[in-house]
Amino acid sequence: MLIAGNWKMHGSRGMAADMLEAVNRTLQKASSDAVEVAVFPPATLLSFCKERAQPPLMLGGQDCHSENTGAYTGDVSADMLKEAGASYCLVGHSERRQYHGEHDAQIQGKANAAHEAGLKPLICIGETEAQQAAGQTQAILKKQIQGAVPSAFTPADFVLAYEPVWAIGTGKVATPEQIAETHHFIQQQLPEGATILYGGSVKPDNIAEILALEPVHGVLVGGASLKAESFCKMITLAMEANNRD
Ligand code: PGA
């Protein structure tokens, strides 16, 4: 099980120091080999976080370029993220797709670059509200998986995050039935044993119900990962959910 906190374009050294101290403390109290925790700060805070993150807490980048080096002003490569302390890298987050026009082939290139750099890509997929209303959810997800997940990847090479775009930052959460059905569908499109996370308005008051769904292997959390209290509460609830299994 993986609990991932995506800070997006939030955070400062002060916030990061407080957050990492709180997460380290939570993991020392109730660590479990079966629950991994990773935070995804802005790239400028990775080295700072690396100095503070105590095992088993892991770090990830929020995006990478598909090339290792080059004339790409403003971009960051997977090698650079790795050197700064990352073990994971998000690719294809809906905000990258929406605001930077990223498409599946590009995202696949990023996933390969992350893998080659020794990072585990966390590949995000999800349908928009209009696509869901038009009954296109499964067709869209299938297309995104075929386009963005490198076909040579084994289940150990990546993590997939299903995040309905209409649930991100909106407070609208997919129902347990929707999540279970969609995760089963996604499972059928991936090599057996792949890790599939759910994301979209996950909070302390709904995480237990989501993690109890059999095809859900963790969560990708945005807003609720920015406050140490709610993120640590979610880590504790995930540990408890895992101990009950
Ligand atoms: P949210 O974001 O938890 O704030 O909805 C999730 C994400 O974008 O990964």
Coordinates of C-alpha atoms and ligand atoms in Angstrom, one line a residue:
M1 CA 0.0 0.0 0.0
L2 CA 1.3 3.5 -0.9
I3 CA 0.2 6.7 0.7
A4 CA 1.4 9.5 -1.6
G5 CA 1.2 13.3 -0.8
N6 CA 1.4 15.6 -3.8
W7 CA 2.1 19.2 -2.6
K8 CA 1.7 20.7 -6.1
M9 CA 2.9 24.3 -6.1
H10 CA 2.7 24.7 -2.4
G11 CA 5.2 24.6 0.4
S12 CA 8.3 26.4 1.8
R13 CA 11.3 25.3 3.8
G14 CA 9.4 26.1 7.0
M15 CA 6.4 24.0 6.0
A16 CA 8.6 21.2 4.7
A17 CA 10.6 21.0 7.9
D18 CA 7.5 20.8 10.1
M19 CA 5.8 18.3 7.8
L20 CA 8.7 16.0 7.6
E21 CA 9.3 16.1 11.3
A22 CA 5.6 15.1 11.9
V23 CA 5.6 12.4 9.3
N24 CA 8.9 10.9 10.6
R25 CA 7.5 10.9 14.1
T26 CA 4.3 9.2 12.8
L27 CA 6.2 6.5 11.0
Q28 CA 8.5 5.8 14.0
K29 CA 5.4 5.2 16.1
A30 CA 3.6 2.9 13.7
S31 CA 5.7 1.8 10.8
S32 CA 4.7 -1.2 8.7
D33 CA 6.6 -2.8 5.9
A34 CA 3.3 -3.1 4.0
V35 CA 2.5 0.7 4.0
E36 CA 4.9 3.0 2.1
V37 CA 4.6 6.8 2.5
A38 CA 6.0 9.2 -0.1
V39 CA 5.8 13.0 -0.3
F40 CA 6.1 14.9 -3.6
P41 CA 7.3 18.4 -2.8
P42 CA 8.1 21.0 -5.5
A43 CA 11.5 20.2 -7.1
T44 CA 13.2 23.1 -5.3
L45 CA 12.5 21.5 -1.9
L46 CA 13.6 18.0 -2.7
S47 CA 17.2 18.3 -1.4
F48 CA 16.0 20.1 1.7
C49 CA 13.4 17.3 2.3
K50 CA 16.0 14.6 1.6
E51 CA 18.2 15.9 4.4
R52 CA 15.2 15.5 6.8
A53 CA 13.3 12.4 5.5
Q54 CA 14.1 9.4 7.7
P55 CA 13.5 5.9 6.3
P56 CA 11.0 4.6 5.4
L57 CA 9.7 8.0 4.2
M58 CA 10.3 8.4 0.5
L59 CA 10.3 11.4 -1.8
G60 CA 9.1 12.0 -5.4
G61 CA 9.2 14.6 -8.1
Q62 CA 6.0 16.0 -9.5
D63 CA 7.0 15.8 -13.2
C64 CA 10.1 15.2 -15.3
H65 CA 11.2 15.8 -18.9
S66 CA 11.6 12.8 -21.2
E67 CA 15.2 13.8 -22.1
N68 CA 18.1 13.6 -19.6
T69 CA 19.7 16.9 -20.5
G70 CA 19.2 19.5 -23.2
A71 CA 18.0 23.0 -24.1
Y72 CA 14.7 22.7 -22.3
T73 CA 14.4 25.9 -20.3
G74 CA 12.5 25.5 -17.1
D75 CA 12.3 21.7 -17.2
V76 CA 13.8 19.2 -14.8
S77 CA 15.1 15.8 -15.8
A78 CA 14.5 12.5 -14.0
D79 CA 18.3 12.2 -13.3
M80 CA 18.2 15.6 -11.6
L81 CA 15.3 14.5 -9.4
K82 CA 17.1 11.3 -8.5
E83 CA 20.2 13.2 -7.5
A84 CA 18.1 15.6 -5.4
G85 CA 16.7 12.6 -3.4
A86 CA 13.6 11.4 -5.3
S87 CA 12.6 7.7 -5.5
Y88 CA 9.4 8.3 -7.4
C89 CA 8.1 10.7 -10.1
L90 CA 4.6 11.7 -10.9
V91 CA 3.9 11.7 -14.7
G92 CA 0.7 12.6 -16.5
H93 CA -1.0 14.4 -13.6
S94 CA -4.3 15.9 -14.9
E95 CA -3.0 19.4 -14.1
R96 CA 0.0 18.7 -16.4
R97 CA -2.4 17.4 -19.1
Q98 CA -4.8 20.4 -18.6
Y99 CA -2.5 23.3 -18.2
H100 CA 0.6 22.1 -20.2
G101 CA -1.2 20.2 -22.9
E102 CA 0.6 17.0 -22.2
H103 CA -0.6 14.0 -24.1
D104 CA -0.2 10.2 -23.6
A105 CA 2.8 9.7 -25.9
Q106 CA 4.8 12.5 -24.1
I107 CA 3.8 11.0 -20.7
Q108 CA 5.0 7.6 -21.8
G109 CA 8.4 9.2 -22.7
K110 CA 8.5 10.7 -19.2
A111 CA 7.6 7.3 -17.6
N112 CA 10.5 5.7 -19.6
A113 CA 12.9 8.5 -18.6
A114 CA 11.9 8.2 -14.9
H115 CA 12.4 4.4 -15.1
E116 CA 15.8 4.7 -16.8
A117 CA 16.9 7.2 -14.1
G118 CA 16.1 4.6 -11.4
L119 CA 12.9 6.4 -10.3
K120 CA 9.5 4.7 -10.1
P121 CA 7.0 6.6 -12.3
L122 CA 3.6 7.1 -10.8
I123 CA 1.5 7.4 -13.9
C124 CA -1.8 9.3 -13.5
I125 CA -4.9 8.7 -15.6
G126 CA -8.5 9.9 -15.2
E127 CA -11.6 11.1 -17.1
T128 CA -13.1 14.6 -17.1
E129 CA -16.6 15.3 -15.8
A130 CA -17.9 15.6 -19.4
Q131 CA -16.3 12.3 -20.4
Q132 CA -17.9 10.7 -17.4
A133 CA -21.3 12.2 -18.2
A134 CA -21.0 10.9 -21.7
G135 CA -20.3 7.3 -20.5
Q136 CA -16.8 7.4 -21.9
T137 CA -14.9 6.6 -18.7
Q138 CA -13.7 3.2 -19.5
A139 CA -12.8 4.0 -23.1
I140 CA -10.8 7.1 -22.0
L141 CA -8.9 5.1 -19.3
K142 CA -8.1 2.3 -21.7
K143 CA -6.7 4.8 -24.2
Q144 CA -4.7 6.6 -21.6
I145 CA -3.2 3.3 -20.3
Q146 CA -2.4 2.1 -23.8
G147 CA -0.8 5.5 -24.7
A148 CA 1.0 6.3 -21.5
V149 CA 2.1 3.1 -19.8
P150 CA 5.2 1.7 -21.6
S151 CA 4.3 -1.9 -22.8
A152 CA 7.6 -3.3 -21.6
F153 CA 6.9 -2.2 -18.0
T154 CA 6.4 -5.0 -15.4
P155 CA 4.2 -4.4 -12.4
A156 CA 7.3 -3.6 -10.3
D157 CA 8.3 -0.8 -12.7
F158 CA 5.5 1.6 -12.0
V159 CA 2.5 2.7 -10.0
L160 CA -0.7 3.8 -11.7
A161 CA -3.0 6.4 -10.1
Y162 CA -6.6 6.7 -11.1
E163 CA -7.8 10.2 -10.4
P164 CA -11.2 11.2 -11.9
V165 CA -10.5 14.8 -12.9
W166 CA -13.9 15.9 -11.6
A167 CA -12.8 14.7 -8.1
I168 CA -9.5 16.5 -7.9
G169 CA -9.6 19.5 -5.5
T170 CA -13.4 19.6 -5.7
G171 CA -14.5 17.8 -2.6
K172 CA -16.5 15.4 -4.9
V173 CA -15.3 11.8 -4.3
A174 CA -16.2 8.9 -6.5
T175 CA -18.5 6.5 -4.7
P176 CA -17.0 3.2 -3.4
E177 CA -18.9 1.4 -6.1
Q178 CA -17.5 3.7 -8.8
I179 CA -14.0 3.3 -7.5
A180 CA -14.2 -0.5 -7.1
E181 CA -15.7 -0.9 -10.6
T182 CA -13.2 1.4 -12.3
H183 CA -10.2 -0.1 -10.4
H184 CA -11.3 -3.6 -11.5
F185 CA -11.5 -2.4 -15.1
I186 CA -8.0 -0.8 -14.8
Q187 CA -6.6 -4.0 -13.3
Q188 CA -7.8 -5.9 -16.4
Q189 CA -5.8 -3.5 -18.7
L190 CA -2.5 -3.8 -16.8
P191 CA -0.1 -6.6 -16.2
E192 CA -1.2 -8.8 -13.2
G193 CA 0.0 -7.5 -9.9
A194 CA 0.2 -3.8 -10.8
T195 CA -0.2 -1.2 -8.0
I196 CA -3.2 1.0 -8.5
L197 CA -3.9 4.1 -6.4
Y198 CA -7.0 6.2 -6.1
G199 CA -6.8 10.0 -6.0
G200 CA -9.3 12.9 -5.8
S201 CA -10.4 14.6 -2.6
V202 CA -9.1 11.9 -0.4
K203 CA -9.2 13.0 3.3
P204 CA -9.0 11.6 6.8
D205 CA -12.8 11.1 6.8
N206 CA -13.0 9.0 3.7
I207 CA -9.6 7.3 3.4
A208 CA -10.5 4.2 5.4
E209 CA -13.5 3.4 3.3
I210 CA -11.5 3.8 0.1
L211 CA -8.6 1.7 1.3
A212 CA -11.0 -1.0 2.3
L213 CA -11.9 -1.6 -1.3
E214 CA -10.0 -4.6 -2.5
P215 CA -8.6 -3.3 -5.8
V216 CA -7.3 -0.1 -4.2
H217 CA -3.6 -0.3 -3.3
G218 CA -3.2 3.2 -1.8
V219 CA -4.0 6.8 -2.4
L220 CA -2.6 9.9 -4.0
V221 CA -3.6 12.9 -1.9
G222 CA -3.4 16.6 -2.8
G223 CA -5.0 19.2 -0.6
A224 CA -5.2 17.0 2.5
S225 CA -1.4 16.3 2.3
L226 CA -0.5 19.9 3.0
K227 CA -1.4 19.9 6.7
A228 CA 0.7 17.7 8.9
E229 CA -2.2 16.9 11.1
S230 CA -4.4 15.5 8.3
F231 CA -1.6 13.8 6.4
C232 CA -0.3 12.0 9.5
K233 CA -3.9 11.0 10.4
M234 CA -4.3 9.4 7.0
I235 CA -1.0 7.5 7.5
T236 CA -2.2 6.2 10.8
L237 CA -5.5 5.2 9.4
A238 CA -3.8 3.4 6.5
M239 CA -1.6 1.5 9.0
E240 CA -4.7 0.5 11.0
A241 CA -6.5 -0.6 7.8
N242 CA -3.5 -2.7 6.9
N243 CA -3.2 -4.3 10.3
R244 CA -6.9 -5.4 10.1
D245 CA -6.3 -7.2 6.7
Ligands
PGA1 P1 -6.9 16.5 -4.1 O1 -5.7 16.3 -5.3 O2 -6.6 15.4 -3.1 O3 -6.6 17.9 -3.6 O4 -8.2 16.3 -4.8 C1 -5.4 15.0 -5.7 C2 -4.3 15.1 -6.8 O5 -4.4 16.0 -7.6 O6 -3.4 14.2 -6.8

